[in-house]
Coordinates of C-alpha atoms in Angstrom, one line a residue:
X115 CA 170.6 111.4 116.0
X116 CA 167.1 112.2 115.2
X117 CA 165.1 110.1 112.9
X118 CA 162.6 111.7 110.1
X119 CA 159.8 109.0 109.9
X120 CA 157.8 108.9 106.9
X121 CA 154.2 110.2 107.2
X122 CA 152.6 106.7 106.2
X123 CA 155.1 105.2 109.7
X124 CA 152.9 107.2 111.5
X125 CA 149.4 105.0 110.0
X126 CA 151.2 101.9 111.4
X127 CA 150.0 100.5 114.4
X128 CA 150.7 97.4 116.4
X129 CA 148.5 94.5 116.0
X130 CA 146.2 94.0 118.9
X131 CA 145.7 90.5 118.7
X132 CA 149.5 90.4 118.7
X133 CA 150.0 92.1 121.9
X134 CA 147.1 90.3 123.5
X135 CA 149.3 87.2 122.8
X136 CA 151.9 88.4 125.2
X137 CA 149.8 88.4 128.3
X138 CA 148.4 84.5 127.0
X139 CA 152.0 84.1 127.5
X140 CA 151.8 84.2 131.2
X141 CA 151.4 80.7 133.1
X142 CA 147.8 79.6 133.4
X143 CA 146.0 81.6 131.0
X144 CA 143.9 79.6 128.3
X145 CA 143.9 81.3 125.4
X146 CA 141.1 81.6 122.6
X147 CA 142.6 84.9 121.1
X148 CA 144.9 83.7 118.9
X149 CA 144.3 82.8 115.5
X150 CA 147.0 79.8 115.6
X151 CA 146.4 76.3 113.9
X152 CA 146.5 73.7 116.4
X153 CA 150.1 72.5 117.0
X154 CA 148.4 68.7 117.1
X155 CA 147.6 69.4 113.0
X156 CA 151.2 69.4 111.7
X157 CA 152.6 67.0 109.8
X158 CA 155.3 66.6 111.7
X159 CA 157.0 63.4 110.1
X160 CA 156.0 64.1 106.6
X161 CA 157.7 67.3 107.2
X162 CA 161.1 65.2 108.1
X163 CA 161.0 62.7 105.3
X164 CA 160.8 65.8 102.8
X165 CA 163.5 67.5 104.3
X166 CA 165.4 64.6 103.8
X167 CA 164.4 64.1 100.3
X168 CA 164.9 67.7 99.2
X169 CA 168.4 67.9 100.5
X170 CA 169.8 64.7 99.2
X171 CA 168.2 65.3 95.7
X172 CA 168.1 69.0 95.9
X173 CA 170.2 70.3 98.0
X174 CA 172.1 73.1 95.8
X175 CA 169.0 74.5 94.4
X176 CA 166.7 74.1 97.1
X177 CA 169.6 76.4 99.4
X178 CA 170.3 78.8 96.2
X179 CA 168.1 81.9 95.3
X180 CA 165.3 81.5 93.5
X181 CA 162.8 83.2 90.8
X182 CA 160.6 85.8 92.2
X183 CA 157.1 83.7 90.9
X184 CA 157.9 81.2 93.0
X185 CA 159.2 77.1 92.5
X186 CA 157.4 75.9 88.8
X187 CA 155.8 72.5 90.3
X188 CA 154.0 74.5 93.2
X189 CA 152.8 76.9 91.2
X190 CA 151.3 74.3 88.8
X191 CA 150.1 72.4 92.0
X192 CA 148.1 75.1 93.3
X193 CA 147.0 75.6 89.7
X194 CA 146.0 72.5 89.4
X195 CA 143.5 72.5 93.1
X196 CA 141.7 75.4 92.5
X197 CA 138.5 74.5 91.0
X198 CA 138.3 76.4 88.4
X199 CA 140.8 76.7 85.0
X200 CA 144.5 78.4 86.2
X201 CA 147.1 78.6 84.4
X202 CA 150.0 78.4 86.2
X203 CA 151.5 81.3 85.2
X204 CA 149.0 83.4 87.0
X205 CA 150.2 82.2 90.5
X206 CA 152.5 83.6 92.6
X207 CA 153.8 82.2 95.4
X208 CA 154.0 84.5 98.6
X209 CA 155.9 84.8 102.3
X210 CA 152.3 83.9 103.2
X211 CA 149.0 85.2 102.2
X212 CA 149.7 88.4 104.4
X213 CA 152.5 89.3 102.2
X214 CA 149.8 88.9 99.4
X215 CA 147.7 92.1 101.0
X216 CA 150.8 93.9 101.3
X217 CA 151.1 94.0 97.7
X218 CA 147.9 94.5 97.0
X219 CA 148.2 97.7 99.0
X220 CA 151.1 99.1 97.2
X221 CA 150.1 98.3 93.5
X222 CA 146.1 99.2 94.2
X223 CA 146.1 102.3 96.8
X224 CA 147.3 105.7 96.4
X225 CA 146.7 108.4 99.1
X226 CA 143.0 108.8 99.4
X227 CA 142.1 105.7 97.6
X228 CA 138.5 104.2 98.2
X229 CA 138.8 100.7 99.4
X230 CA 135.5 98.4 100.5
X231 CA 135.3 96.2 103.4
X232 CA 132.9 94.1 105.1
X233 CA 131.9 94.9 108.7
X234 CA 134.4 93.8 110.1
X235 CA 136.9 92.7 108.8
X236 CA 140.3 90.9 109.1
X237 CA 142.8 92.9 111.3
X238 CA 145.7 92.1 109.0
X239 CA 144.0 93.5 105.9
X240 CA 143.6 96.9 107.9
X241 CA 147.0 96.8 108.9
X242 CA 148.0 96.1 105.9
X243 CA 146.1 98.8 103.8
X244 CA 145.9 101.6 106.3
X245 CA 149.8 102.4 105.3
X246 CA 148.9 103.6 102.0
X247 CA 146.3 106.0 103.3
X248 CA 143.2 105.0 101.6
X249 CA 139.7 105.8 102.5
X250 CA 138.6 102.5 104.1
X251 CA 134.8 102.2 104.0
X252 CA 133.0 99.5 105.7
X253 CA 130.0 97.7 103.9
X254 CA 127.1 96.3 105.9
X255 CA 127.4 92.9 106.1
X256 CA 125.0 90.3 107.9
X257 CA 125.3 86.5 108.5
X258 CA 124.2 85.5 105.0
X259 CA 127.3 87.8 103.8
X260 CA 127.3 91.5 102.2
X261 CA 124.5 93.6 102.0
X262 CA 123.9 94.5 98.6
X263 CA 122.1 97.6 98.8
X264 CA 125.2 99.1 101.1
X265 CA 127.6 97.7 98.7
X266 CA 125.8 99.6 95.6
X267 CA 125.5 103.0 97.9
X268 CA 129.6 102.8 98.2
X269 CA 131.1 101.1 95.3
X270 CA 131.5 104.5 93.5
X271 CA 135.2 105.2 92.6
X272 CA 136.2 102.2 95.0
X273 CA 139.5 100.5 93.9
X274 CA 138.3 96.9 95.8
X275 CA 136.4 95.1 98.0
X276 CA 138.5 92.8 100.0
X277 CA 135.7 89.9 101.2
X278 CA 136.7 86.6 102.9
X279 CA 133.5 84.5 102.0
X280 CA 134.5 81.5 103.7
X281 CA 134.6 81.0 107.5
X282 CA 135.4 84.3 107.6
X283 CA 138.2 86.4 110.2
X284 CA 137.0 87.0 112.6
X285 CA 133.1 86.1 112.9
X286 CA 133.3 82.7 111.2
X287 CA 130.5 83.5 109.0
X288 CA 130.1 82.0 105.5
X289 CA 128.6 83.9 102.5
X290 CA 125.6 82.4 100.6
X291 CA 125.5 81.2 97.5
X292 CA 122.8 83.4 96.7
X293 CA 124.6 86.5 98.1
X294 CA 128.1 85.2 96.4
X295 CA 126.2 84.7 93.3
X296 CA 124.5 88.5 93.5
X297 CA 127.7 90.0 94.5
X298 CA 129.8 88.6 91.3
X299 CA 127.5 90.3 89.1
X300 CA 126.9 93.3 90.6
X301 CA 130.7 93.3 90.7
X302 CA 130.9 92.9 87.4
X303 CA 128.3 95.1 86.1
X304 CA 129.7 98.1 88.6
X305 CA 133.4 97.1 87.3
X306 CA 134.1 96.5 91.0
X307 CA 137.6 94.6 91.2
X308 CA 137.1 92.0 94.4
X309 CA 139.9 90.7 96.5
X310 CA 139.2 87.3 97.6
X311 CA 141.3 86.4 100.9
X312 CA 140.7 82.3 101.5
X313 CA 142.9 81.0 104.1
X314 CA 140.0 78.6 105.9
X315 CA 138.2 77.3 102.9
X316 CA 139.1 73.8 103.4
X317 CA 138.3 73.5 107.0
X318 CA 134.6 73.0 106.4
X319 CA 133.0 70.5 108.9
X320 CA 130.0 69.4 107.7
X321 CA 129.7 70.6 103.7
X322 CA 132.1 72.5 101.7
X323 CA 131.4 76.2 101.2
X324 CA 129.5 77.5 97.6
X325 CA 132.4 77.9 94.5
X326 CA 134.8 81.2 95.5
X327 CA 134.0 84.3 94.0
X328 CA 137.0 83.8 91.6
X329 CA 135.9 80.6 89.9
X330 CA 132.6 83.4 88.7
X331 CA 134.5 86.4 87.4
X332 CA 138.5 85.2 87.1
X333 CA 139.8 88.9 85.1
X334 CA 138.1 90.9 88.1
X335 CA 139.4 89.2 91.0
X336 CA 142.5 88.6 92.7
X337 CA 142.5 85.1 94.9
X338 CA 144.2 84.6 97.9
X339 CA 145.3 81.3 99.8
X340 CA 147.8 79.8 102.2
X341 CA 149.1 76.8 103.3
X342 CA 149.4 78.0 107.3
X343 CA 145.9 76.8 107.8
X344 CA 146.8 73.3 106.1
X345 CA 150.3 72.6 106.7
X346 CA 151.9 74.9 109.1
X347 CA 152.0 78.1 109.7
X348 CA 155.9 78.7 110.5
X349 CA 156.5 77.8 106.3
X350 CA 155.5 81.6 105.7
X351 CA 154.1 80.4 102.3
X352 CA 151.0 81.5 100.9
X353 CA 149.7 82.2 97.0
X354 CA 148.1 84.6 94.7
X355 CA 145.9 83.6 91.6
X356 CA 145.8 87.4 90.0
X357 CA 144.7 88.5 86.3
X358 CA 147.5 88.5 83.6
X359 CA 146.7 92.2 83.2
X360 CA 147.7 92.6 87.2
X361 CA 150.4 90.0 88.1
X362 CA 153.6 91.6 86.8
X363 CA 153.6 94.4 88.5
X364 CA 152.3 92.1 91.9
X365 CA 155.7 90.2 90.5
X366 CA 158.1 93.5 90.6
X367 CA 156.2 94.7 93.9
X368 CA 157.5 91.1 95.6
X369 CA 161.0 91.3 93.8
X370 CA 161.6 94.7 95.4
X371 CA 160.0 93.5 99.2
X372 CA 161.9 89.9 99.3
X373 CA 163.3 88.6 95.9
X374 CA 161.6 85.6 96.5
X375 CA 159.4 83.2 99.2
X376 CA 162.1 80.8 100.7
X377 CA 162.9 78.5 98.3
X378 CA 163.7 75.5 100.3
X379 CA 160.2 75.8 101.9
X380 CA 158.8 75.4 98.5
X381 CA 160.4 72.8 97.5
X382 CA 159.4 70.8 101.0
X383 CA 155.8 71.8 100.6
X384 CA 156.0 70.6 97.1
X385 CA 156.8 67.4 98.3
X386 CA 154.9 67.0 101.0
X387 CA 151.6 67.5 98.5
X388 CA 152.5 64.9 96.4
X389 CA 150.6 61.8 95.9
X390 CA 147.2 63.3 97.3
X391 CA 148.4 64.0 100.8
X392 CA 146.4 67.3 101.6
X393 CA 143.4 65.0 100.7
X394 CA 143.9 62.5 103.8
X395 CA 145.4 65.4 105.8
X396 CA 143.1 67.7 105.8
X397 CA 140.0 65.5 106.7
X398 CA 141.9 65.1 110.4
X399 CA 142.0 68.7 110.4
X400 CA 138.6 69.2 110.2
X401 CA 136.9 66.5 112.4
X402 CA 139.3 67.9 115.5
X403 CA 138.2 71.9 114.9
X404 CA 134.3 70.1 114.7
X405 CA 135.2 68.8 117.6
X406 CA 136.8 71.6 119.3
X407 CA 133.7 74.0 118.2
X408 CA 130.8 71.5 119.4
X409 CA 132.7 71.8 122.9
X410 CA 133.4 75.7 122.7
X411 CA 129.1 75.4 121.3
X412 CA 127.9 73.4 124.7
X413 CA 130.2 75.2 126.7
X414 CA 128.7 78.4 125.6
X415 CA 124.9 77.1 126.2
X416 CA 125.9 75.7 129.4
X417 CA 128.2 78.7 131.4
X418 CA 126.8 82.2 129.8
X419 CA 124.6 84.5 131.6
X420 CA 121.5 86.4 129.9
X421 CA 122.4 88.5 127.2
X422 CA 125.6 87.0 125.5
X423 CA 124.7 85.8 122.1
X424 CA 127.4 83.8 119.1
X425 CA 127.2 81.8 116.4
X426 CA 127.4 78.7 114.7
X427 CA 130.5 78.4 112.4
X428 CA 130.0 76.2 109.8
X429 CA 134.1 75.9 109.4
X430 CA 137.0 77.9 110.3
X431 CA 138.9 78.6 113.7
X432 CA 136.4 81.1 115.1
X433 CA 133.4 81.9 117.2
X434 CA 131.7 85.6 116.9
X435 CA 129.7 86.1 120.0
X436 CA 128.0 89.5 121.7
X437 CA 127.9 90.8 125.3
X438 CA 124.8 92.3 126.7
X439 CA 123.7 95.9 125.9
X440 CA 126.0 98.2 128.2
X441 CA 128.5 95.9 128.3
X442 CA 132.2 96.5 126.4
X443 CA 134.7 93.6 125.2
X444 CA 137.7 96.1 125.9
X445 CA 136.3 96.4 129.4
X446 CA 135.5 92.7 130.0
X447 CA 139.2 91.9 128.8
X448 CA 141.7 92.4 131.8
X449 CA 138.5 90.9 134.3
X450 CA 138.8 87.6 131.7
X451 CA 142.3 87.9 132.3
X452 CA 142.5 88.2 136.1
X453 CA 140.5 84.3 135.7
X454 CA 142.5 82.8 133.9
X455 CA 141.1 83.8 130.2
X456 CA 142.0 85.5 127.1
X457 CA 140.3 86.4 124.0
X458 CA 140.5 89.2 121.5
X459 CA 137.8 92.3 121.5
X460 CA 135.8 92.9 118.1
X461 CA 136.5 96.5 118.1
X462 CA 139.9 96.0 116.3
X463 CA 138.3 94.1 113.4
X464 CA 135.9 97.4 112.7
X465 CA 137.1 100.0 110.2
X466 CA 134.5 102.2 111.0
X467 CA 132.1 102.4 114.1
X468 CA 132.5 99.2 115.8
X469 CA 130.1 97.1 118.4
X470 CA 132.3 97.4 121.0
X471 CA 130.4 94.5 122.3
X472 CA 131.5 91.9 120.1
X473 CA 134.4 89.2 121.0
X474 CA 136.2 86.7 119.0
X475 CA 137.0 83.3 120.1
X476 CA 139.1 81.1 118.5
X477 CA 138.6 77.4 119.3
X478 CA 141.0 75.7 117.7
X479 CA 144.1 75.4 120.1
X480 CA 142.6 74.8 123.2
X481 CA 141.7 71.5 124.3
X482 CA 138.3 70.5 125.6
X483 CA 138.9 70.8 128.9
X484 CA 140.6 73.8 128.2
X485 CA 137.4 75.3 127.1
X486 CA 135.0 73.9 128.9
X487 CA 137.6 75.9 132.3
X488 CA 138.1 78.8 130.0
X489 CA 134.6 79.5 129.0
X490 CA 133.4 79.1 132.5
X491 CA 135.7 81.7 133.6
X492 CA 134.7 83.9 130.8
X493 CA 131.1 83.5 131.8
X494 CA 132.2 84.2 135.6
X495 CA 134.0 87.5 134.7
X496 CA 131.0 89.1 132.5
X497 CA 128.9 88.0 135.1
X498 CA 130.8 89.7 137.6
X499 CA 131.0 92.5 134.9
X500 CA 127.4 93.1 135.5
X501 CA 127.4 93.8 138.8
X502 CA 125.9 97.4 139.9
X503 CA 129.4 98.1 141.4
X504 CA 131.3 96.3 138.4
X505 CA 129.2 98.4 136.2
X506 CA 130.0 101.7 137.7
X507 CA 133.6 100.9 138.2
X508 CA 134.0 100.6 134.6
X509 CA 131.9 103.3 133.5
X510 CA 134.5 105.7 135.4
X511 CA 137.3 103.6 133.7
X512 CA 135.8 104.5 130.2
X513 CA 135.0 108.6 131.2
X514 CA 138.7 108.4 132.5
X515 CA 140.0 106.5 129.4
X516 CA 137.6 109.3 127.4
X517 CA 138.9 112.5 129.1
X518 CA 142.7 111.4 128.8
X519 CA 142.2 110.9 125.3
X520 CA 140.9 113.8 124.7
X521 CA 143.9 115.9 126.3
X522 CA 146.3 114.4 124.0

């Protein structure tokens, strides 16, 4: 039997970061390439007692399907967090916030669509959008945020711009309030609908980020957020804040992908919420990523070579850092690996050209220790990179790679 694939099958493409995780299966290998909450964050117990409460009190419902728009407290408790005026029925509850960009794609792109991103961007949004064929166009972005001037040279005929302004995926960068404030208006004034993704706005270390982009311009924005970075990841539950004008066909988009989020999930997270809890929860949260990051930061300063540059993350899971000029993440990978190392190449996050130098690290799941080994050995392997005869070696790798590619 022969299988006719559909022509937008052929745009799918498996997640690097995904397979990358396979090989930080292997024993030994410390891992900063995944973009996993730390295991030590979830609320184990609270997760228990809810269970327990849900099913004595609401068993029948809580195992029964479920409306599409999600359970009515939840919806009216995320209302009720996001600082600015919600109503309720403008939230829909989602198998995660990924789900979220999957409908997005399907109600906002047709074939050849123009769709804004910054540079770079989040894998999953790519992967998410790149089935529906649009023309994905990057937007200069720099660490204060997007570059204005790109974004008004592009905007033209564009259905979106998908931005994360907070501790962004994957360099960990926040947007300015000066730049968030310039980029609402020009939004606005271009008729520019913006897509704000949000999964690490609350894991600020030191100050909270500026008010989202949402809170500015509500009826030309769509908002996205998700309890994995808060709760637990394996709850698939996320949310969408989306104009009234927008959301029902967002609402027939989910009925026809999943009927509704699970509703015993809801009905746990619901619970768990109650009484203020995200509000002594969250604060642990944040002090052990600060924590985490300071170590990755001195690490960093301590082990690299000449060359390697990365920031400072203000919040978030991430660290964006740079190899020196001739040298390629891809390339770098499998020697990181071979000591022990993993971590994810920036290329994939690129729609367009990409800095093939770039490297995300993510410093939330690894213990100090951990990183203080892991970053050594990182160092040790670029290093070692560097070499005259490392150097050549992979230059014949990448003409190989180059002339194989260009028989197919």
């Amino acid at each position: 039997m022969e299988w006719t694939q559909a022509h937008r099958a052929q745009k799918m493409n498996p997640s690097v970061i995904r397979e990358i995780l396979k090989v930080t299966e292997k024993p030994g290998i410390i891992s900063f390439a995944g973009g996993l909450p730390s295991p030590r964050t979830f609320p184990v117990a609270a997760f228990r007692e809810a269970c327990d409460k849900v099913l004595r009190e609401d068993g029948h419902a809580a195992l029964q399907y479920a409306a599409s728009e999600g359970y009515a407290p939840l919806r009216e408790m995320v209302a009720a967090m996001l600082p600015w005026d919600v109503d309720p029925a403008q939230v829909l509850i989602t198998t995660g916030s990924q789900q979220g960009l999957d409908l997005i794609a399907k109600i906002l792109i047709d074939a050849g669509s123009r769709v804004l991103v910054e540079t770079p961007t989040y894998l999953g949004a790519l992967q998410a959008f790149t089935p529906m064929e649009p023309d994905i166009v990057s937007v200069a972005s720099d660490d204060e945020g997007v570059d204005m001037a790109d974004l008004q040279r592009k905007a033209a005929g564009a259905r979106f711009f998908y931005v994360l302004p907070n501790f962004q995926n994957p360099t960990g960068r926040t947007m300015s309030e000066a730049r968030r404030a310039a980029l609402s208006a020009e939004a606005a004034r271009l008729g520019l609908p913006i897509v704000e993704d949000n999964p690490y706005g609350d894991l600020w270390f030191d100050n909270p980020p500026p008010p989202p982009l949402t809170a500015r311009n509500p009826e030309g924005c769509v908002y996205l957020g998700s309890f994995s970075k808060v709760l637990a990841p394996g709850l698939r539950l996320g949310f969408m804040v989306a104009p009234k004008a927008l959301y029902p066909k967002l609402l027939q988009a989910k009925q026809a992908a999943d009927l509704h989020s699970p509703g015993f999930n809801q009905r746990m997270v619901a619970e768990v919420m109650k009484g203020g809890f995200l509000d002594r929860h969250v604060p642990t949260i944040r002090a052990l990523y600060k924590s985490q990051r300071d170590a990755m930061l001195a690490a960093m300063q301590r082990e690299m070579p000449e060359g390697v540059t990365w920031n400072t993350p203000a919040g978030g899971m991430f660290l964006w850092a740079s190899l020196p000029q001739g040298m390629n993440a891809v390339d770098l990978l499998p020697h990181a690996v071979e000591r022990g190392v993993a971590f994810v190449p920036g290329a994939a996050f690129y729609a367009g050209a990409a800095d093939t130098r770039t490297l995300r690290l993510s410093f939330v799941t690894a213990s100090v220790e951990q990183i203080n080994i892991g970053i050594a050995a990182l160092a040790a392997a670029i290093r070692g990179l560097r070499t005259p005869a490392a150097l050549a070696a992979a230059a014949a790798q990448a003409a190989t790679t180059q002339a194989l590619a260009a028989s197919l």
